[in-house]
Amino acid sequence: MYCKVVFDVPLDRDFDYLVPDELAAKVAPGVRVTAPFGRVLTGGMVVSVSEVRTAPEDMKLKEIASVVDERPLFGSDLFPLTRFMKTHWGCPVGQILFALVPPQPYFKVDNAPATVHIDIKTPAFTLTKSQQNALNTVRSFPAYEFHPVLFNGPSYTGKTETVLRLAGDVLAGYGQTLITVPDIAAARQFIAEAEARFGANNVFCWHSRMLLSKKKKYFSAISNGLPCVVISTRSGALLPFKNLRLAAVLDEGDDNYKQEENKPYYHLRDLLMFRAKAHGAVLVFASATPSVEMLKMVQDKQVLQIPFTEAVPGHNFTPQIKITDKKGEKSRFLSDFLVSQLAENLQKKETSLLILNRRGYSTAYYCLNCGAYAKCKKCGAILSRENTPEHGDRLVCKKCGHTETLQQECPQCHNLIFKSRGGGTQKIVTEVQKLFPKAKLLRLDSDTLKTKAGQGFEALNALKSGAADIIVGTRLASGALRGAKVTLAAVLDAELELDGPDFRASEKYGQMLFGLRGHLSGVADGRLIIQAADKEAYDYSPLLSGDYNGAAETELLLRESFSYPPYTRLIKVLIKAKDTPLLNAETAQIKRLGYNRAIEVLGPVWCAKKTDVLKKQYLLFKTDEARWLDLLAVLDSYTPAKKVTIKVAADPYDFY
């Protein structure tokens, strides 16, 4: 008997092995084995078994050494799911399979318990008409049929409560539910609520920073098909569900749902569409600010939209919204109006949240008089100042690659004196501490959340308890406001949010503003302050009236007119090399692959930091629905020259 085995290595191929007679009964597609790979025994996975030899006759085949699993850990959708991920996002098959099934031999499926205790505690309060309508609609779907729906409505309209009640229905019927949240901070906040309702033994929290012992326990339980509610970040979509009846994506528009840092790459929305269809499950997307891709799917009748219009009792306030300058007499980062509002909140002992989403690595170049940023004359994005040995001191556009000199004229006030601006949340904390030395300040960003002892977790708790006077954070903080006691929120730099190289910048900015507005509508005397040098750069009228769908419609029209997703497909190729001529030669070679397969090839755009050893730039291929899978396959299978590495990302979200 012969079998083909793949390994967790960046080689997109399988390897032929002989199966010893004593192992023949145990070897099957989907089981893990150990086999000689090079000079060592390595863990691999069997992808096919055959009585017929397919390897060349003159090739000496090695034998499988041992079989790790008694049966496949994943369900019957393992290989269809792998093919789907390979086709839509690229990546070697072995790396995809071992993201779905852990390569470590100690990850094994234990025996399922003889009995399972289920006790669901549903809160006793009257539902709104929108909540009852959503429950009736979903409950009327025939069992074991795929139905994707969107719960769309402002904050505090009961979307999450409706999802939890549907999860209770599934758990009562001994099914499995997956509820995803954008990040670990949100998962940790949400888990206590789920455990109180469904029981701690029936709720599993899954994310990248879990204890290994819990990962093994939960993986085994899910693989055994035990009834459960899984609260997870995006990685939960890769778990081996056997009886998935409901999948729900909370805050669907959040860009954390795209995995682009590590292989395999995928977007949770598309991945769950495939998995829910394979399982015949209901798929619920719930968001106050759904992505324009999701709204396009609603327009195309691929997803059923269920509106949520009535606010739950006690959360129907209208927050005050004011747009101010970016600097004042007392501070070069805070307007005088914002300083006065912070002082007022301190007197009332209420919590304030300041948001500065310091993105990328480059230093922005801004007008000393009014604070406006120098912008690219070609595409209008913010220019970044870079000083490199190869190119000297210059301004670079991270969106289109255009370069300009340091001699700039302010488009707002025609001032000629500019200065570089760096720093982020840490700089703001220092500035605010000078203005309010007695205030308790906390910082909430990815740096402060790296360890349990970090200030970030204290800040997360302070959002709910009100134990801090002022919290300074990135956009991450705006997504952790569920149940928070914040009454004043301020976005410190509108231009920094809007004018990056990401074509989704205005959509993300709008989602953040509407998210803040939604939270503040749940508290009395809620105030939102937006600091902007150019108050006409973004249409704030939908925000003032609370019309997110109107803002999204405008965004869709802009995307269509400029041929960006969801009307086209994008593929980003990042090229890295130590030698500049080699980098440019390889970039030109890859660019030629797009001929006849792409509508347009943008770039190259330089994206290396000053401290990077390797020089980096990327190309952006814009193509249509008919040709994008072919183009992705060509780029994914391309072998670069020696000393050059490339990274291919379909539907990219990272442009920095």
Coordinates of N, CA and C in Angstrom, one line a residue, residues 2 4 114 143 189 202 223 266 298 322 334 346 378 383 401 409 411 427 430 434 439 460 496 510 555 623-624 656:
Y2 N 0.4 2.3 -0.7 CA 1.1 3.5 -0.8 C 0.3 4.7 -0.3
K4 N 0.2 9.3 0.2 CA 0.8 10.6 0.0 C 0.7 11.4 1.3
A114 N -20.0 10.6 29.2 CA -21.2 9.8 29.1 C -22.4 10.7 29.1
A143 N -34.5 23.1 9.4 CA -33.3 22.5 10.0 C -32.3 22.0 8.9
Q189 N -14.0 39.9 27.6 CA -15.1 40.6 28.2 C -16.4 39.9 28.0
N202 N -20.1 24.5 29.4 CA -20.6 24.4 28.1 C -20.1 25.6 27.2
S223 N -14.2 18.3 18.6 CA -14.0 17.2 17.7 C -14.9 16.0 17.9
Y266 N -6.7 34.1 5.4 CA -8.1 34.0 5.1 C -8.9 35.1 5.7
V298 N -25.8 41.9 0.5 CA -27.2 42.1 0.8 C -27.9 42.6 -0.5
K322 N -19.3 67.4 18.2 CA -18.7 68.6 17.8 C -17.3 68.4 17.1
L334 N -4.3 68.9 21.6 CA -5.7 69.0 22.0 C -6.2 70.4 21.8
L346 N -13.6 65.5 34.6 CA -12.8 65.3 35.8 C -13.5 65.8 37.0
K378 N -0.7 63.4 -6.4 CA -1.1 62.4 -7.4 C -2.4 61.7 -6.9
L383 N 1.5 62.3 3.0 CA 2.9 62.0 2.6 C 3.7 61.7 3.9
G401 N 3.2 55.4 -4.3 CA 4.6 55.4 -4.5 C 5.2 56.7 -5.0
E409 N 3.7 73.6 0.4 CA 2.8 74.7 0.8 C 1.5 74.2 1.3
P411 N -2.1 73.4 2.0 CA -3.3 73.6 1.2 C -4.4 74.3 1.9
K427 N 2.8 59.5 23.6 CA 3.1 61.0 23.5 C 1.9 61.7 24.1
T430 N 1.7 61.6 27.9 CA 2.6 62.6 28.5 C 2.1 64.0 28.4
K434 N 0.6 66.5 31.7 CA 1.1 67.8 32.0 C -0.1 68.8 32.3
A439 N -4.9 63.6 37.5 CA -5.8 62.7 36.9 C -5.2 61.3 36.8
L460 N -8.9 48.1 30.3 CA -10.1 47.4 29.9 C -11.1 47.3 31.0
L496 N -5.2 61.8 10.1 CA -4.4 60.5 10.2 C -5.2 59.3 9.9
G510 N -15.4 55.9 9.4 CA -16.8 56.0 9.6 C -17.3 55.0 10.6
E555 N -20.0 55.4 0.2 CA -18.8 54.7 0.1 C -18.8 53.7 -1.0
T623 N -7.9 43.2 -10.4 CA -8.4 42.4 -11.4 C -9.9 42.2 -11.2
D624 N -10.6 41.4 -12.1 CA -12.0 41.2 -12.0 C -12.3 39.8 -11.5
Y656 N 0.7 48.9 4.9 CA 1.7 49.7 5.6 C 3.0 49.0 5.5

